[in-house]
Every structure is written in structure tokens, then in C-alpha cells.
């Protein structure tokens, strides 16, 4: 499950970084998901190769206390990807990544929210 879950400032909701999409428009991971033997074989592939096979995405979900997704914040340019955490401060969302060496900052505005 996700880690680095943060309470959204001034609300009873939480921000959850989502490192990738399962399929967009093609994902080897999605293709192999029904085949246990092939998935086990993929586990032998090094991290650099395996992450190259997963579609990159810049996503943060806002969820309520019951885990219901309320909003998805998405970077359509995928400039910030493998997002593992998000912290909101002063109208901006600061994004960290488990895989890439960056701290990204994006305006946390309703215009960026897809419901």
C-alpha cells in the first residue's frame, strides 16, 4: 500500500502520491498481470529495466478518511513522475519521489483537479 500519506492542510482529507499508472496506453506490467509465471520472471529483472517498462505518471490522489478518492491531481506533462509524497503549503503542492532526485512544486489549484 501507499506510504507517505499526508493530511491536506485545513481539511479532513489526505494526499497520496501515486508513482505510476498501471496502463497508459500500454504497460508490460498490465499485460503480464494474469500470468503468474511471467510475473515471477519479471521480478528477476533489475530495477532500472523494470521501471523503464512501467508508464510514468505524475499523480496525487486526495482521499477522505474512508479511502474514497475525491480528486486526482495530475501533471499532464509528466515532468514530475514517480511521485511518492505530496505536501501542500501556501497554495503550492510540493512533490517528492522515491525514484528520481527532485523536489517539484506545482500550484494546487482547482483548475488542476480532475474529478
JSON list of N, CA, C and O in Angstrom, two decimals, residues 22-43:
[
{"chain": "A", "resi": 22, "resn": "UNK", "atom": "N", "xyz": [-1.05, 2.04, -14.00]},
{"chain": "A", "resi": 22, "resn": "UNK", "atom": "CA", "xyz": [-0.90, 0.62, -14.33]},
{"chain": "A", "resi": 22, "resn": "UNK", "atom": "C", "xyz": [-0.87, 0.42, -15.83]},
{"chain": "A", "resi": 22, "resn": "UNK", "atom": "O", "xyz": [-0.18, -0.46, -16.32]},
{"chain": "A", "resi": 23, "resn": "UNK", "atom": "N", "xyz": [-1.61, 1.22, -16.56]},
{"chain": "A", "resi": 23, "resn": "UNK", "atom": "CA", "xyz": [-1.62, 1.09, -18.02]},
{"chain": "A", "resi": 23, "resn": "UNK", "atom": "C", "xyz": [-1.95, 2.43, -18.65]},
{"chain": "A", "resi": 23, "resn": "UNK", "atom": "O", "xyz": [-2.96, 3.02, -18.32]},
{"chain": "A", "resi": 24, "resn": "UNK", "atom": "N", "xyz": [-1.07, 2.91, -19.54]},
{"chain": "A", "resi": 24, "resn": "UNK", "atom": "CA", "xyz": [-1.35, 4.17, -20.20]},
{"chain": "A", "resi": 24, "resn": "UNK", "atom": "C", "xyz": [-0.38, 4.41, -21.35]},
{"chain": "A", "resi": 24, "resn": "UNK", "atom": "O", "xyz": [0.73, 4.82, -21.10]},
{"chain": "A", "resi": 25, "resn": "UNK", "atom": "N", "xyz": [-0.67, 4.23, -22.56]},
{"chain": "A", "resi": 25, "resn": "UNK", "atom": "CA", "xyz": [-1.72, 3.39, -23.14]},
{"chain": "A", "resi": 25, "resn": "UNK", "atom": "C", "xyz": [-1.33, 1.92, -23.16]},
{"chain": "A", "resi": 25, "resn": "UNK", "atom": "O", "xyz": [-2.14, 1.04, -23.34]},
{"chain": "A", "resi": 26, "resn": "UNK", "atom": "N", "xyz": [-0.03, 1.63, -22.96]},
{"chain": "A", "resi": 26, "resn": "UNK", "atom": "CA", "xyz": [0.42, 0.24, -22.92]},
{"chain": "A", "resi": 26, "resn": "UNK", "atom": "C", "xyz": [1.34, 0.06, -21.72]},
{"chain": "A", "resi": 26, "resn": "UNK", "atom": "O", "xyz": [2.16, 0.92, -21.43]},
{"chain": "A", "resi": 27, "resn": "UNK", "atom": "N", "xyz": [1.20, -1.05, -21.06]},
{"chain": "A", "resi": 27, "resn": "UNK", "atom": "CA", "xyz": [2.07, -1.37, -19.94]},
{"chain": "A", "resi": 27, "resn": "UNK", "atom": "C", "xyz": [2.35, -2.86, -19.95]},
{"chain": "A", "resi": 27, "resn": "UNK", "atom": "O", "xyz": [1.43, -3.68, -19.95]},
{"chain": "A", "resi": 28, "resn": "UNK", "atom": "N", "xyz": [3.63, -3.19, -19.96]},
{"chain": "A", "resi": 28, "resn": "UNK", "atom": "CA", "xyz": [4.01, -4.60, -19.91]},
{"chain": "A", "resi": 28, "resn": "UNK", "atom": "C", "xyz": [3.51, -5.22, -18.61]},
{"chain": "A", "resi": 28, "resn": "UNK", "atom": "O", "xyz": [3.07, -6.37, -18.59]},
{"chain": "A", "resi": 29, "resn": "UNK", "atom": "N", "xyz": [3.54, -4.46, -17.54]},
{"chain": "A", "resi": 29, "resn": "UNK", "atom": "CA", "xyz": [3.04, -4.95, -16.25]},
{"chain": "A", "resi": 29, "resn": "UNK", "atom": "C", "xyz": [1.57, -5.34, -16.36]},
{"chain": "A", "resi": 29, "resn": "UNK", "atom": "O", "xyz": [1.15, -6.40, -15.89]},
{"chain": "A", "resi": 30, "resn": "UNK", "atom": "N", "xyz": [0.76, -4.50, -17.00]},
{"chain": "A", "resi": 30, "resn": "UNK", "atom": "CA", "xyz": [-0.66, -4.80, -17.18]},
{"chain": "A", "resi": 30, "resn": "UNK", "atom": "C", "xyz": [-0.84, -6.04, -18.05]},
{"chain": "A", "resi": 30, "resn": "UNK", "atom": "O", "xyz": [-1.66, -6.90, -17.75]},
{"chain": "A", "resi": 31, "resn": "UNK", "atom": "N", "xyz": [-0.05, -6.14, -19.09]},
{"chain": "A", "resi": 31, "resn": "UNK", "atom": "CA", "xyz": [-0.13, -7.29, -20.00]},
{"chain": "A", "resi": 31, "resn": "UNK", "atom": "C", "xyz": [0.19, -8.59, -19.28]},
{"chain": "A", "resi": 31, "resn": "UNK", "atom": "O", "xyz": [-0.45, -9.62, -19.50]},
{"chain": "A", "resi": 32, "resn": "UNK", "atom": "N", "xyz": [1.19, -8.56, -18.40]},
{"chain": "A", "resi": 32, "resn": "UNK", "atom": "CA", "xyz": [1.63, -9.78, -17.72]},
{"chain": "A", "resi": 32, "resn": "UNK", "atom": "C", "xyz": [0.83, -10.11, -16.46]},
{"chain": "A", "resi": 32, "resn": "UNK", "atom": "O", "xyz": [0.98, -11.20, -15.92]},
{"chain": "A", "resi": 33, "resn": "UNK", "atom": "N", "xyz": [-0.01, -9.20, -16.01]},
{"chain": "A", "resi": 33, "resn": "UNK", "atom": "CA", "xyz": [-0.69, -9.38, -14.73]},
{"chain": "A", "resi": 33, "resn": "UNK", "atom": "C", "xyz": [-1.46, -10.71, -14.59]},
{"chain": "A", "resi": 33, "resn": "UNK", "atom": "O", "xyz": [-1.46, -11.28, -13.52]},
{"chain": "A", "resi": 34, "resn": "UNK", "atom": "N", "xyz": [-2.09, -11.26, -15.64]},
{"chain": "A", "resi": 34, "resn": "UNK", "atom": "CA", "xyz": [-2.79, -12.53, -15.45]},
{"chain": "A", "resi": 34, "resn": "UNK", "atom": "C", "xyz": [-1.87, -13.76, -15.40]},
{"chain": "A", "resi": 34, "resn": "UNK", "atom": "O", "xyz": [-2.32, -14.85, -15.07]},
{"chain": "A", "resi": 35, "resn": "UNK", "atom": "N", "xyz": [-0.58, -13.60, -15.69]},
{"chain": "A", "resi": 35, "resn": "UNK", "atom": "CA", "xyz": [0.32, -14.74, -15.84]},
{"chain": "A", "resi": 35, "resn": "UNK", "atom": "C", "xyz": [1.34, -14.78, -14.70]},
{"chain": "A", "resi": 35, "resn": "UNK", "atom": "O", "xyz": [2.37, -14.10, -14.76]},
{"chain": "A", "resi": 36, "resn": "UNK", "atom": "N", "xyz": [1.08, -15.61, -13.70]},
{"chain": "A", "resi": 36, "resn": "UNK", "atom": "CA", "xyz": [1.93, -15.68, -12.51]},
{"chain": "A", "resi": 36, "resn": "UNK", "atom": "C", "xyz": [3.38, -16.02, -12.85]},
{"chain": "A", "resi": 36, "resn": "UNK", "atom": "O", "xyz": [4.30, -15.39, -12.34]},
{"chain": "A", "resi": 37, "resn": "UNK", "atom": "N", "xyz": [3.61, -16.99, -13.70]},
{"chain": "A", "resi": 37, "resn": "UNK", "atom": "CA", "xyz": [4.97, -17.41, -14.03]},
{"chain": "A", "resi": 37, "resn": "UNK", "atom": "C", "xyz": [5.76, -16.26, -14.68]},
{"chain": "A", "resi": 37, "resn": "UNK", "atom": "O", "xyz": [6.93, -16.04, -14.36]},
{"chain": "A", "resi": 38, "resn": "UNK", "atom": "N", "xyz": [5.11, -15.52, -15.57]},
{"chain": "A", "resi": 38, "resn": "UNK", "atom": "CA", "xyz": [5.79, -14.39, -16.23]},
{"chain": "A", "resi": 38, "resn": "UNK", "atom": "C", "xyz": [6.05, -13.25, -15.24]},
{"chain": "A", "resi": 38, "resn": "UNK", "atom": "O", "xyz": [7.08, -12.59, -15.32]},
{"chain": "A", "resi": 39, "resn": "UNK", "atom": "N", "xyz": [5.13, -13.03, -14.31]},
{"chain": "A", "resi": 39, "resn": "UNK", "atom": "CA", "xyz": [5.34, -12.00, -13.28]},
{"chain": "A", "resi": 39, "resn": "UNK", "atom": "C", "xyz": [6.54, -12.36, -12.41]},
{"chain": "A", "resi": 39, "resn": "UNK", "atom": "O", "xyz": [7.34, -11.50, -12.05]},
{"chain": "A", "resi": 40, "resn": "UNK", "atom": "N", "xyz": [6.65, -13.64, -12.06]},
{"chain": "A", "resi": 40, "resn": "UNK", "atom": "CA", "xyz": [7.80, -14.08, -11.26]},
{"chain": "A", "resi": 40, "resn": "UNK", "atom": "C", "xyz": [9.10, -13.88, -12.03]},
{"chain": "A", "resi": 40, "resn": "UNK", "atom": "O", "xyz": [10.11, -13.47, -11.47]},
{"chain": "A", "resi": 41, "resn": "UNK", "atom": "N", "xyz": [9.07, -14.15, -13.32]},
{"chain": "A", "resi": 41, "resn": "UNK", "atom": "CA", "xyz": [10.24, -13.94, -14.16]},
{"chain": "A", "resi": 41, "resn": "UNK", "atom": "C", "xyz": [10.62, -12.46, -14.19]},
{"chain": "A", "resi": 41, "resn": "UNK", "atom": "O", "xyz": [11.80, -12.10, -14.11]},
{"chain": "A", "resi": 42, "resn": "UNK", "atom": "N", "xyz": [9.63, -11.58, -14.27]},
{"chain": "A", "resi": 42, "resn": "UNK", "atom": "CA", "xyz": [9.88, -10.13, -14.27]},
{"chain": "A", "resi": 42, "resn": "UNK", "atom": "C", "xyz": [10.52, -9.66, -12.97]},
{"chain": "A", "resi": 42, "resn": "UNK", "atom": "O", "xyz": [11.25, -8.68, -12.95]},
{"chain": "A", "resi": 43, "resn": "UNK", "atom": "N", "xyz": [10.27, -10.39, -11.87]},
{"chain": "A", "resi": 43, "resn": "UNK", "atom": "CA", "xyz": [10.85, -9.98, -10.59]},
{"chain": "A", "resi": 43, "resn": "UNK", "atom": "C", "xyz": [12.37, -10.15, -10.58]},
{"chain": "A", "resi": 43, "resn": "UNK", "atom": "O", "xyz": [13.04, -9.60, -9.72]}
]
